[in-house]
XYZ file of N, CA, C and O in Angstrom:
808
model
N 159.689 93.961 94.786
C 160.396 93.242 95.847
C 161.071 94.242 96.787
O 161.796 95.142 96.362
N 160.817 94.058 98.025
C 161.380 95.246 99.099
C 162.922 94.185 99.309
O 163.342 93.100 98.906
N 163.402 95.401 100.265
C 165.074 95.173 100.308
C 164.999 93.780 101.017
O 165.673 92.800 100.702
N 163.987 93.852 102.122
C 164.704 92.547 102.640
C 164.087 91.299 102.044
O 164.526 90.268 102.553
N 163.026 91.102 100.935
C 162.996 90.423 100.446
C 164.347 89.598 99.369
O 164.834 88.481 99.193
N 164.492 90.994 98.870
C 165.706 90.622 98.147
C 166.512 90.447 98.623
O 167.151 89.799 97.795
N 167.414 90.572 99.918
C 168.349 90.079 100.393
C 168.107 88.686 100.579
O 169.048 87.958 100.264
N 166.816 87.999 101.122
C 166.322 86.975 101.050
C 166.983 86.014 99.578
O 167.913 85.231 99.382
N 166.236 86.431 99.032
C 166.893 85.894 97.383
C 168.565 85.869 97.136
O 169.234 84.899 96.778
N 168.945 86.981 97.383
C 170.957 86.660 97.503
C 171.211 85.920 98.423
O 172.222 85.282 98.131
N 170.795 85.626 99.495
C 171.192 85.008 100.296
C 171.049 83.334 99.757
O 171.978 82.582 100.049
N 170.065 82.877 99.103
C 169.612 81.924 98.415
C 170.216 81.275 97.395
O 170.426 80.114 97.042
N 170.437 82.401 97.024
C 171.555 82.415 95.346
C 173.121 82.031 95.888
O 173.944 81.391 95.233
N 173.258 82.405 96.812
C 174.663 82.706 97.186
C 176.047 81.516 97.089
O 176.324 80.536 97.780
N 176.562 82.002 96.164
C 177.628 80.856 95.880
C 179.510 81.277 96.366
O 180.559 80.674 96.137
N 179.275 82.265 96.926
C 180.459 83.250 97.252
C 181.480 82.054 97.763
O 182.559 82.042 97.170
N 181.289 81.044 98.784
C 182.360 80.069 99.285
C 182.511 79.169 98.332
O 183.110 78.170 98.731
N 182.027 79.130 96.627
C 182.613 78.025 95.610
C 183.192 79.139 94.696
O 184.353 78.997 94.313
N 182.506 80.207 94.322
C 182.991 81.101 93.027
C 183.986 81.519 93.402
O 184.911 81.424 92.595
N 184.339 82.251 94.926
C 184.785 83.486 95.553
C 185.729 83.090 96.836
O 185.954 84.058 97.562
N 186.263 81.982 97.212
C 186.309 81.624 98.463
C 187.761 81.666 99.285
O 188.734 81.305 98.622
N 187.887 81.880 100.014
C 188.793 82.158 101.207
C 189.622 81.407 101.483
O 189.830 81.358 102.695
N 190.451 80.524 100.658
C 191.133 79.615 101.178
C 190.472 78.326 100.028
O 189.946 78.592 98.947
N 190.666 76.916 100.595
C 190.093 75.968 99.506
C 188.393 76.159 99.743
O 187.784 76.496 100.758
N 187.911 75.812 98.421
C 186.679 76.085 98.718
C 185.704 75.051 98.856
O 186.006 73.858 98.825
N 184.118 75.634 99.065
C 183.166 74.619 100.112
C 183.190 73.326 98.971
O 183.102 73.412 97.746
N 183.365 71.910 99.959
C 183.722 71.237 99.030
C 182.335 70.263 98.656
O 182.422 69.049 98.471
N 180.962 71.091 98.578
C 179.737 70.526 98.125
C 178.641 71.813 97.516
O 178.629 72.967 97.944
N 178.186 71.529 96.952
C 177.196 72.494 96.326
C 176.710 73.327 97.426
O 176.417 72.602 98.377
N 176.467 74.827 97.723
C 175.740 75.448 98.544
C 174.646 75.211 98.750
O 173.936 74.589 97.961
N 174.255 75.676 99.906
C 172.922 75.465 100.611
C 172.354 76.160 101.305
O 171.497 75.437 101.814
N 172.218 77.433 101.807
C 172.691 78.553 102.656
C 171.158 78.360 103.215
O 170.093 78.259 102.606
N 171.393 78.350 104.271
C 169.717 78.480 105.608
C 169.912 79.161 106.342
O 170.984 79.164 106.946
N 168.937 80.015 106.578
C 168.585 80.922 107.211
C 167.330 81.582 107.347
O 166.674 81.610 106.305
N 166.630 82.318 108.711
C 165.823 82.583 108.613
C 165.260 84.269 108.480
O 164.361 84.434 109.304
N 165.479 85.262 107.857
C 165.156 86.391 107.640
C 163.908 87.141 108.123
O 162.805 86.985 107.598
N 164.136 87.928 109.112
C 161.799 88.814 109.232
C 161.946 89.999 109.192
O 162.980 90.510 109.623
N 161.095 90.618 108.743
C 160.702 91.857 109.480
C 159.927 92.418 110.068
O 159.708 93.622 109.931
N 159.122 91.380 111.149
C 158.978 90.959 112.571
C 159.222 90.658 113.627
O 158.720 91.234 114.592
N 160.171 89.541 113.745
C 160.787 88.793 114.469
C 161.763 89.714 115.601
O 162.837 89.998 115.069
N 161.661 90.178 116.850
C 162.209 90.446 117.767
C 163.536 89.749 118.152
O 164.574 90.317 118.490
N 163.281 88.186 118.022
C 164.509 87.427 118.313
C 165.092 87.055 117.315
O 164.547 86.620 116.301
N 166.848 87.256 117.587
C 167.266 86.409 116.715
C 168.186 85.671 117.047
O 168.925 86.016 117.970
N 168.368 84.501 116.396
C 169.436 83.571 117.252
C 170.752 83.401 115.367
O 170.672 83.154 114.163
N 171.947 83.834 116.668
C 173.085 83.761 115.559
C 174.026 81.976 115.492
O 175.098 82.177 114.921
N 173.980 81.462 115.628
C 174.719 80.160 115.818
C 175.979 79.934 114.725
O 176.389 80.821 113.976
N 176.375 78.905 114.772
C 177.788 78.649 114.283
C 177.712 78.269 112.303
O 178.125 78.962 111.373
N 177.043 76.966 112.289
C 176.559 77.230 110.228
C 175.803 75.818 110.770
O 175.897 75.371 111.913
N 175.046 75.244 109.681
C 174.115 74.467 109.903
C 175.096 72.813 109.768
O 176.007 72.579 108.974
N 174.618 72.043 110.644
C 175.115 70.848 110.411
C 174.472 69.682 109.198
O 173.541 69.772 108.398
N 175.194 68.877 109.424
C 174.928 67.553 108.505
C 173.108 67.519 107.983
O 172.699 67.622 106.827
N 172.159 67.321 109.414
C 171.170 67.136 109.189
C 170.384 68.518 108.521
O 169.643 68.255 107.574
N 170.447 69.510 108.798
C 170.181 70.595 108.581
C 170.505 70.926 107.236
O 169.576 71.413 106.592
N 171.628 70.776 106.635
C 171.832 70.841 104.965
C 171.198 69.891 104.418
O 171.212 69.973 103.190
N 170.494 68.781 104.941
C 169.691 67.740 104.041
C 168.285 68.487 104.363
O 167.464 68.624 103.456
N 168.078 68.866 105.397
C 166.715 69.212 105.478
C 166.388 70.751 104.721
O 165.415 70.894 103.980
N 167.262 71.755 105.000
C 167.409 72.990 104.651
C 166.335 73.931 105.527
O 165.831 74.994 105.167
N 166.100 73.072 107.042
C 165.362 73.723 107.913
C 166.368 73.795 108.954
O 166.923 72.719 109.178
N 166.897 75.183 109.924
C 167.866 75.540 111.213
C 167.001 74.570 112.005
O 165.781 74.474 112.137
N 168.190 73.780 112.563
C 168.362 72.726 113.971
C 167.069 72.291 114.143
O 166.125 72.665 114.838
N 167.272 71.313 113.256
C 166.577 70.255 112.814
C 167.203 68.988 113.209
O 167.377 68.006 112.488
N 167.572 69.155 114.640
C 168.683 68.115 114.838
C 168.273 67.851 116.685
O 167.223 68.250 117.188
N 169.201 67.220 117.330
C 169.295 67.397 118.675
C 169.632 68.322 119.059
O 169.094 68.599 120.131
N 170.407 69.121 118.662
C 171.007 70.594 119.335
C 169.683 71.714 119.216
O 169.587 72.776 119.831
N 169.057 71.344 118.585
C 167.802 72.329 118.482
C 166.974 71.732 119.455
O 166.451 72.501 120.261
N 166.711 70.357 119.566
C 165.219 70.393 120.325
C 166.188 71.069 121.566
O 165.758 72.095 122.095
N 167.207 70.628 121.932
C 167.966 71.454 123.846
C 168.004 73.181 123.396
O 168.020 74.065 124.252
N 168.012 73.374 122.356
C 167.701 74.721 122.061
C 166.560 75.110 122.609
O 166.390 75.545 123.748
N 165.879 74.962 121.872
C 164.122 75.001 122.147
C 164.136 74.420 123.765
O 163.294 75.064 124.390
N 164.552 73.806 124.301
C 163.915 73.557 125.573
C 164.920 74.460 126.322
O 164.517 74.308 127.475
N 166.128 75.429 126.414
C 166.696 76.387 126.870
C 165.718 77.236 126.764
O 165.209 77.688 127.790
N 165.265 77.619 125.493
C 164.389 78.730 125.256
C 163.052 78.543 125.894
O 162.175 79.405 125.834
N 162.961 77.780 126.302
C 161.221 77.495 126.992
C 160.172 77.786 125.828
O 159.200 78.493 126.096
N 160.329 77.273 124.561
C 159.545 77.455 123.466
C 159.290 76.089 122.806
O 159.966 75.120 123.149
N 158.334 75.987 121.870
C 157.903 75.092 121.380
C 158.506 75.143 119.887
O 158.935 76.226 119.490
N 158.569 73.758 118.849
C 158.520 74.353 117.361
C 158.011 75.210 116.492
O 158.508 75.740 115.499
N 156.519 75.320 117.182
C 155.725 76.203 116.286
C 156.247 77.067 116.632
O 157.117 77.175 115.768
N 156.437 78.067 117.500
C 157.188 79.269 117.984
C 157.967 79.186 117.438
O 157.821 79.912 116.455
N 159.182 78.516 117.413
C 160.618 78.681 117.027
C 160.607 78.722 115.473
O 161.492 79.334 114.875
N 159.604 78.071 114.812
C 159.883 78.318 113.463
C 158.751 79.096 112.718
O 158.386 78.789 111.583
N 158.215 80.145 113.455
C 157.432 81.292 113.280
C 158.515 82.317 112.666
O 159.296 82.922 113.401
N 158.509 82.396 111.930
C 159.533 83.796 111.525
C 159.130 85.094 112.098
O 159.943 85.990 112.329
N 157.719 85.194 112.351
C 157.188 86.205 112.560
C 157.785 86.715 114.076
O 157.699 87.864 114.508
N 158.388 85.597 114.739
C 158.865 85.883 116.083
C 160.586 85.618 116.215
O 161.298 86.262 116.986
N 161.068 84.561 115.319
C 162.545 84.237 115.503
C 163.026 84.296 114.251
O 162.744 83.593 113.281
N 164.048 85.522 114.390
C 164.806 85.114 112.987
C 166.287 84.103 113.385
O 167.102 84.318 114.282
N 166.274 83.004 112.404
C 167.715 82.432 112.287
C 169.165 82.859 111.676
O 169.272 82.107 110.708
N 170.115 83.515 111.717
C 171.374 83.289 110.621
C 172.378 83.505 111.244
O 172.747 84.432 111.965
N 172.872 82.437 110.870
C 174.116 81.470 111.158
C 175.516 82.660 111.140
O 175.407 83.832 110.780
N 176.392 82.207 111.470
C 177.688 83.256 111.220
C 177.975 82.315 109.752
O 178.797 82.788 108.967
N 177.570 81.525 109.537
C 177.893 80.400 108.242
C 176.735 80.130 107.389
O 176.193 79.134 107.868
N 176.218 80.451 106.561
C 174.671 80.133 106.006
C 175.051 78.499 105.825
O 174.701 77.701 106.694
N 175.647 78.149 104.866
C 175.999 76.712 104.540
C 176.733 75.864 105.213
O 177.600 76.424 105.883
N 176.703 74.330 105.309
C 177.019 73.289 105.788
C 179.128 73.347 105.068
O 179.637 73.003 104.001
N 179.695 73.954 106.349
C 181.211 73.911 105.963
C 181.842 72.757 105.609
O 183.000 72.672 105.200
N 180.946 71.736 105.796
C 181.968 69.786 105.509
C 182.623 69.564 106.935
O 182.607 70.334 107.895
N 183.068 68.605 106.849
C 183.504 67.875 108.245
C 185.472 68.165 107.401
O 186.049 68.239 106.316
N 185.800 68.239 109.397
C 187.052 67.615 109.308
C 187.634 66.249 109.190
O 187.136 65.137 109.019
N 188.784 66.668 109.328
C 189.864 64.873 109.524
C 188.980 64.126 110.463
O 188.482 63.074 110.064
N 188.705 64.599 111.793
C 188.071 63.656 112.687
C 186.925 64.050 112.776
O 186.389 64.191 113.875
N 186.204 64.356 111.436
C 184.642 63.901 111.288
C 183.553 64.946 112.094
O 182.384 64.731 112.413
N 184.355 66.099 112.285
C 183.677 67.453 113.496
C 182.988 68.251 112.482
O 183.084 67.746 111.364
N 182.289 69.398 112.531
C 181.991 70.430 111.244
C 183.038 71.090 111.025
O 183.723 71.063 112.047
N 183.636 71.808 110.029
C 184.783 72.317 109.895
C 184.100 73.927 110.820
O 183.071 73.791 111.482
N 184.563 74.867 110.774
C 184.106 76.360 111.534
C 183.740 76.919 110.116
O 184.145 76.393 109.079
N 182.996 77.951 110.155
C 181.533 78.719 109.796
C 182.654 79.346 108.318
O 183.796 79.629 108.677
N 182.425 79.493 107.171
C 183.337 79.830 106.087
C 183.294 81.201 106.193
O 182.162 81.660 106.041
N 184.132 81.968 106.397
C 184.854 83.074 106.659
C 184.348 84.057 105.511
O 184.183 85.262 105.696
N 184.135 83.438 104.370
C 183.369 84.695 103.248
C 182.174 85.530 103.595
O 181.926 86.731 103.498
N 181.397 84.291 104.115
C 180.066 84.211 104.589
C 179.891 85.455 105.602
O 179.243 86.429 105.220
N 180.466 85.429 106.893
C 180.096 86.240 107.614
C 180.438 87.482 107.353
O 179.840 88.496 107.713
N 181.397 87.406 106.729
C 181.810 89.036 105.594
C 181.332 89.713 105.052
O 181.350 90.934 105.208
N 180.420 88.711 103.774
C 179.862 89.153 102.613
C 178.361 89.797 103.374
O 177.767 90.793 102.962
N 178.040 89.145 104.298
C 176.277 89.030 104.717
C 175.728 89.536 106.000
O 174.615 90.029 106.179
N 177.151 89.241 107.299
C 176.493 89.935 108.753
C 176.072 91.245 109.173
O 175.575 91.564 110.253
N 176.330 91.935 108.210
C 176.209 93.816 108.249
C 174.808 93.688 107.213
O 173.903 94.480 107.476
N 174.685 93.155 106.565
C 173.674 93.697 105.732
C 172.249 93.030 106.368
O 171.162 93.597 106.260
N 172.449 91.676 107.076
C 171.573 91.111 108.077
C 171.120 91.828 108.919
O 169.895 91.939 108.885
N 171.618 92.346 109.646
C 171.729 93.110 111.027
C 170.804 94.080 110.339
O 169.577 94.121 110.424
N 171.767 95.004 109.508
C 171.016 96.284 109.050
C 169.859 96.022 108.538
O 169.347 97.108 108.265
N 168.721 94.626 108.079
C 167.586 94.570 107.607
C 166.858 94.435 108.542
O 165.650 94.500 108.313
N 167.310 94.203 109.899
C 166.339 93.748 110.918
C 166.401 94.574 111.821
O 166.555 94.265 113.002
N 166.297 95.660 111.422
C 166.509 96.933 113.158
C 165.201 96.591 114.747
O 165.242 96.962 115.919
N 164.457 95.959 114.168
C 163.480 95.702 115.214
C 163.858 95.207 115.905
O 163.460 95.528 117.025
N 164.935 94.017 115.830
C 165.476 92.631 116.680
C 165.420 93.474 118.014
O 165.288 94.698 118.047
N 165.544 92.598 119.167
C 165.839 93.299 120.204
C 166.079 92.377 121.619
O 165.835 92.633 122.798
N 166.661 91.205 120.964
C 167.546 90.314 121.605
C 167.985 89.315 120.441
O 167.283 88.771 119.588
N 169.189 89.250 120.636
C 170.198 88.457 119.896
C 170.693 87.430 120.715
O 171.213 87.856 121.747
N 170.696 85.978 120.554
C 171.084 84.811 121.409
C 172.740 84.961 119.916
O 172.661 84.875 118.691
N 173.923 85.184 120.768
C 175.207 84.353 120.450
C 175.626 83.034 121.087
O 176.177 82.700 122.136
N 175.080 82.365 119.901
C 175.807 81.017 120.515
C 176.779 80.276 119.939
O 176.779 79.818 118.796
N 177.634 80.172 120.802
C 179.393 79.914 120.478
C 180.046 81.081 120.251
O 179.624 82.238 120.264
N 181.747 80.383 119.923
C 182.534 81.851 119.934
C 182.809 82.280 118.527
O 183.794 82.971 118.269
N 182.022 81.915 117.677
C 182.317 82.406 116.175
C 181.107 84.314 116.452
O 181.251 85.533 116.370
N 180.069 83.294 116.780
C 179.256 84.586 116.505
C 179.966 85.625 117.406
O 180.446 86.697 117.039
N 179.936 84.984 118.954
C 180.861 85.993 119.988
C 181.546 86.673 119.852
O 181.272 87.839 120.136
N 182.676 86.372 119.398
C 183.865 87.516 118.772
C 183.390 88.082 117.941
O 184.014 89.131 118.098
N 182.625 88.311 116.960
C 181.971 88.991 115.611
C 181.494 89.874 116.401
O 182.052 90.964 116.276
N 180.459 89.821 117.374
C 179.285 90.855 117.497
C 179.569 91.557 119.074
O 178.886 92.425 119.617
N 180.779 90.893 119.593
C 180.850 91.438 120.957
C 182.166 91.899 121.216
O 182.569 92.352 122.287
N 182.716 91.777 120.321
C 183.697 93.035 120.199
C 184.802 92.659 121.681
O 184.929 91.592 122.281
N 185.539 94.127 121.950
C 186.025 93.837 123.491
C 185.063 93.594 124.618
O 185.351 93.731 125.807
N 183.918 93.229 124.153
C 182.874 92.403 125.339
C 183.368 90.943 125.391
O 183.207 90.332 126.447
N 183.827 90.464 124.573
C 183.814 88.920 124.310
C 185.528 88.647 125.079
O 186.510 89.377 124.942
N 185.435 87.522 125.780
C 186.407 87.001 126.371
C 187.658 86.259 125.799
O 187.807 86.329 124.579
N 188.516 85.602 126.480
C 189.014 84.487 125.453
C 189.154 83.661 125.778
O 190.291 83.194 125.699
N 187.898 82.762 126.485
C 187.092 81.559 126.197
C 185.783 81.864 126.343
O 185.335 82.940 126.739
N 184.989 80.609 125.919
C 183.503 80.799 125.365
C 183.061 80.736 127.037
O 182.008 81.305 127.324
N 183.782 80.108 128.074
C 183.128 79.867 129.562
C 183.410 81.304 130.408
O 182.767 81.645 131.401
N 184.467 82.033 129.821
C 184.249 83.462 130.544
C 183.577 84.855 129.655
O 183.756 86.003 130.060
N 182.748 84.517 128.332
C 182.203 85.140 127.810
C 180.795 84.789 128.523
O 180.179 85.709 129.059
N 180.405 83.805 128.536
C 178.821 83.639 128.828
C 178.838 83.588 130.452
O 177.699 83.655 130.913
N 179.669 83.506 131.239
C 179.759 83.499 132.849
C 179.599 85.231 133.232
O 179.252 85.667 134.329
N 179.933 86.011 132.076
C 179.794 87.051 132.129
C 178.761 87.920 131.650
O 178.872 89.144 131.581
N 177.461 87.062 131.225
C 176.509 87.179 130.238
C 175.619 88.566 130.851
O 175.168 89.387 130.053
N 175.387 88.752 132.634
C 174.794 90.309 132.624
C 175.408 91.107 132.437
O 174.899 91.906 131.652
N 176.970 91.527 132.996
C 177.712 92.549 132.231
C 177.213 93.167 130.777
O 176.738 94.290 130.604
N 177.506 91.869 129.506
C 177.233 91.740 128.178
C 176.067 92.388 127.928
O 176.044 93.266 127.066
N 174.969 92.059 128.624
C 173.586 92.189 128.815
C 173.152 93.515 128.602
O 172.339 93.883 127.754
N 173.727 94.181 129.397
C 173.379 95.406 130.638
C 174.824 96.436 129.147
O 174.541 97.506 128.609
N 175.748 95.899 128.974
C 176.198 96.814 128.205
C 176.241 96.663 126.519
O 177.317 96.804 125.937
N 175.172 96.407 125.880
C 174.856 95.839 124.715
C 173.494 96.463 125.012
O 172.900 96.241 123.958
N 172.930 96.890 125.538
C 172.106 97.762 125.645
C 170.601 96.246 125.810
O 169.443 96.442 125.442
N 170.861 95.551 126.130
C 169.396 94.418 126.659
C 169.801 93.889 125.092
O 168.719 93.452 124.701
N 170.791 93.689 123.965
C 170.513 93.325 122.755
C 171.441 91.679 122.723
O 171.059 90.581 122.316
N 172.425 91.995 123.177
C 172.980 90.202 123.536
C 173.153 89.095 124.379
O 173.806 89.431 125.367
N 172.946 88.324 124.388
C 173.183 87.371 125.078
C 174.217 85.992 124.883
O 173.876 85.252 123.960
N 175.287 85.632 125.563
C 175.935 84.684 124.962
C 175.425 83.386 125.377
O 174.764 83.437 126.413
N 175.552 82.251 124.854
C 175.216 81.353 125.111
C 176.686 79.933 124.512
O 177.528 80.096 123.629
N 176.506 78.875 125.266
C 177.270 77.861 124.428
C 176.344 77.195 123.638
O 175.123 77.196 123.796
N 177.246 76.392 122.425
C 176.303 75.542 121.736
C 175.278 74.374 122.597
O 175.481 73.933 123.728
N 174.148 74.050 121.680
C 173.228 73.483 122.594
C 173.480 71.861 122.459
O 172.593 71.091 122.828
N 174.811 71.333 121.878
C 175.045 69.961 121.664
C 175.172 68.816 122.987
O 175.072 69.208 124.149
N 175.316 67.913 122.773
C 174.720 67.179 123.772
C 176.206 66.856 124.772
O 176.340 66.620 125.973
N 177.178 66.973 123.648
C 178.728 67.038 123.787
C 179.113 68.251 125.214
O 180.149 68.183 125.875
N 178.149 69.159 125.406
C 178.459 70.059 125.885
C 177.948 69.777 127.331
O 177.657 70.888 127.774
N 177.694 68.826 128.291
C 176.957 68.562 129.198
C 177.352 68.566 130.086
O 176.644 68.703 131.084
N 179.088 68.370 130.177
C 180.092 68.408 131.485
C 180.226 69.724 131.428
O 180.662 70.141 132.501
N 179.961 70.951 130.293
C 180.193 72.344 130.450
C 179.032 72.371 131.430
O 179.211 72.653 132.615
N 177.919 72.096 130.958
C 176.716 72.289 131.675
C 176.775 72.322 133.435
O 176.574 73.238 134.233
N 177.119 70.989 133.602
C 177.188 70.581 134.658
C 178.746 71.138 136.007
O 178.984 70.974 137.204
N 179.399 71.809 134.831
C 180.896 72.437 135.915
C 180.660 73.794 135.807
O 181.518 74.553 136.258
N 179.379 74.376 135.150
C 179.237 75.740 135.189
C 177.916 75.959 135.637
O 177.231 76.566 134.813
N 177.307 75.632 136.763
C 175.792 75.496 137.527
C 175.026 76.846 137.219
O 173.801 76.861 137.100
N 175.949 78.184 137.075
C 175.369 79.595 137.018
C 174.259 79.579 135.540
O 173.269 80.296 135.394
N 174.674 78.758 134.769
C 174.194 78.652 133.236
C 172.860 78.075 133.829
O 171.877 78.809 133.728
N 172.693 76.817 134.455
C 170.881 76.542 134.332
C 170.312 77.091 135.155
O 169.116 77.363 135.050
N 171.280 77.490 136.528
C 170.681 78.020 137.711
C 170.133 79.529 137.284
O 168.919 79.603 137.472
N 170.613 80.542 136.849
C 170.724 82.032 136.170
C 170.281 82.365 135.203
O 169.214 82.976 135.132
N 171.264 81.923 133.845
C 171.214 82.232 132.600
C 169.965 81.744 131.880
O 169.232 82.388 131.130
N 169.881 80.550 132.241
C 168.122 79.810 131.524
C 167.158 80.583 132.388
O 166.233 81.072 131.740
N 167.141 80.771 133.417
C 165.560 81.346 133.575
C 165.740 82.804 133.246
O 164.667 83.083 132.712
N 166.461 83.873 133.255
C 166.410 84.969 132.685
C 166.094 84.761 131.309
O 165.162 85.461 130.914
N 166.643 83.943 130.412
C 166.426 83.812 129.311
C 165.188 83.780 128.789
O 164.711 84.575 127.979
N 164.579 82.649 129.374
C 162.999 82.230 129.523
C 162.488 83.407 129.448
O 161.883 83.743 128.430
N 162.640 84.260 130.524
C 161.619 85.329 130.690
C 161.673 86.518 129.681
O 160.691 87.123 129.250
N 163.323 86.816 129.295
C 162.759 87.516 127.971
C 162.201 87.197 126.815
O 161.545 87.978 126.125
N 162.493 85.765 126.494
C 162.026 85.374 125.360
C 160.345 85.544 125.242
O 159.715 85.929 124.257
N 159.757 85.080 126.731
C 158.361 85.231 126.949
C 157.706 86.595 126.608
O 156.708 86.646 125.889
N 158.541 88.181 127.370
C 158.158 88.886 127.295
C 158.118 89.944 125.832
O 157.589 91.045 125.676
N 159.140 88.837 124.617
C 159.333 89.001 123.518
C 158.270 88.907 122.679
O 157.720 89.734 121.952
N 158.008 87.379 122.977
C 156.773 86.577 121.749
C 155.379 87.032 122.163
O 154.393 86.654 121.530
């Protein structure tokens, strides 16, 4: 078994937010999804998998994925090619809902125990989609703003000094549509640049 196979397998195994956890812990059996290559050029970091996604144990398997996929100008088969997109979450597992029924944010062990050793299995990557401000602040350092609308309004800066490796993005929920629509630079700009690297990726 090579390394990143086996990281594959811990990652699988991984019970760190019930055995090990940060506060109260995950309050359902683990489930951790993610997609691992050592192929895959792209990778997309997102927030932890939702409701539908822990039943399925396939990444955005939901509505926020198909507006994913249609940001990305890609199809399913593409998107769930490993050979071209790797998935992992700043959260492998489904965190539970809050008081008012939201996902709770990405369990704090998780991105600890696993985002360095991710990164370091995939040196090929050579665009990273951050989407939301969990992954943002993690991977962009004093690049990242303090809000998610002046991190991604700022997305060639990021671009251009991340060396062509990040890109921010907001989540692709449907909730997010008045962002969409009061920030025009995002479909007008940010989606068709996007498009075109992803193209010149796959």
């Amino acid at each position: 078994m090579d390394n990143l196979e086996k990281l594959k397998s811990d990652i699988a195994d991984c019970r760190i937010c019930v055995e090990d956890p940060i506060g109260e812990g995950l309050p359902h059996q683990p489930r951790p999804v993610a997609v691992l290559s050592s192929k895959a050029k792209i990778r997309i970091i997102g927030q932890a998998p939702g409701t539908r996604v822990h039943a399925s144990g396939r990444p955005f398997t939901d509505p926020s994925g198909d507006r994913l996929r249609e940001w990305m100008g890609i199809d399913e088969r593409i998107f769930y090619d490993a050979d071209k997109l790797a998935i992992t979450p700043m959260g492998f597992c489904f965190p539970g809902l809050d008081a008012k029924g939201g996902d709770r944010p990405p369990r704090k062990e998780c991105a600890r125990h696993w985002q360095e050793a991710v990164s370091a299995s995939m040196p090929q990557v050579r665009l990273t989609l951050l989407i939301g401000m969990y992954a943002q602040r993690h991977y962009l350092g004093g690049l990242s703003h303090k809000t998610l609308t002046q991190t991604v309004a700022d997305w060639e800066t990021i671009y251009s000094a991340s060396n062509q490796m990040f890109l921010p993005l907001p989540h692709p929920s449907w909730r997010n549509n008045a962002w969409i629509k009061k920030n025009p630079f995002f479909a007008n700009a940010l989606i068709p640049y996007l498009q075109k690297e992803i193209q010149s990726l796959i």
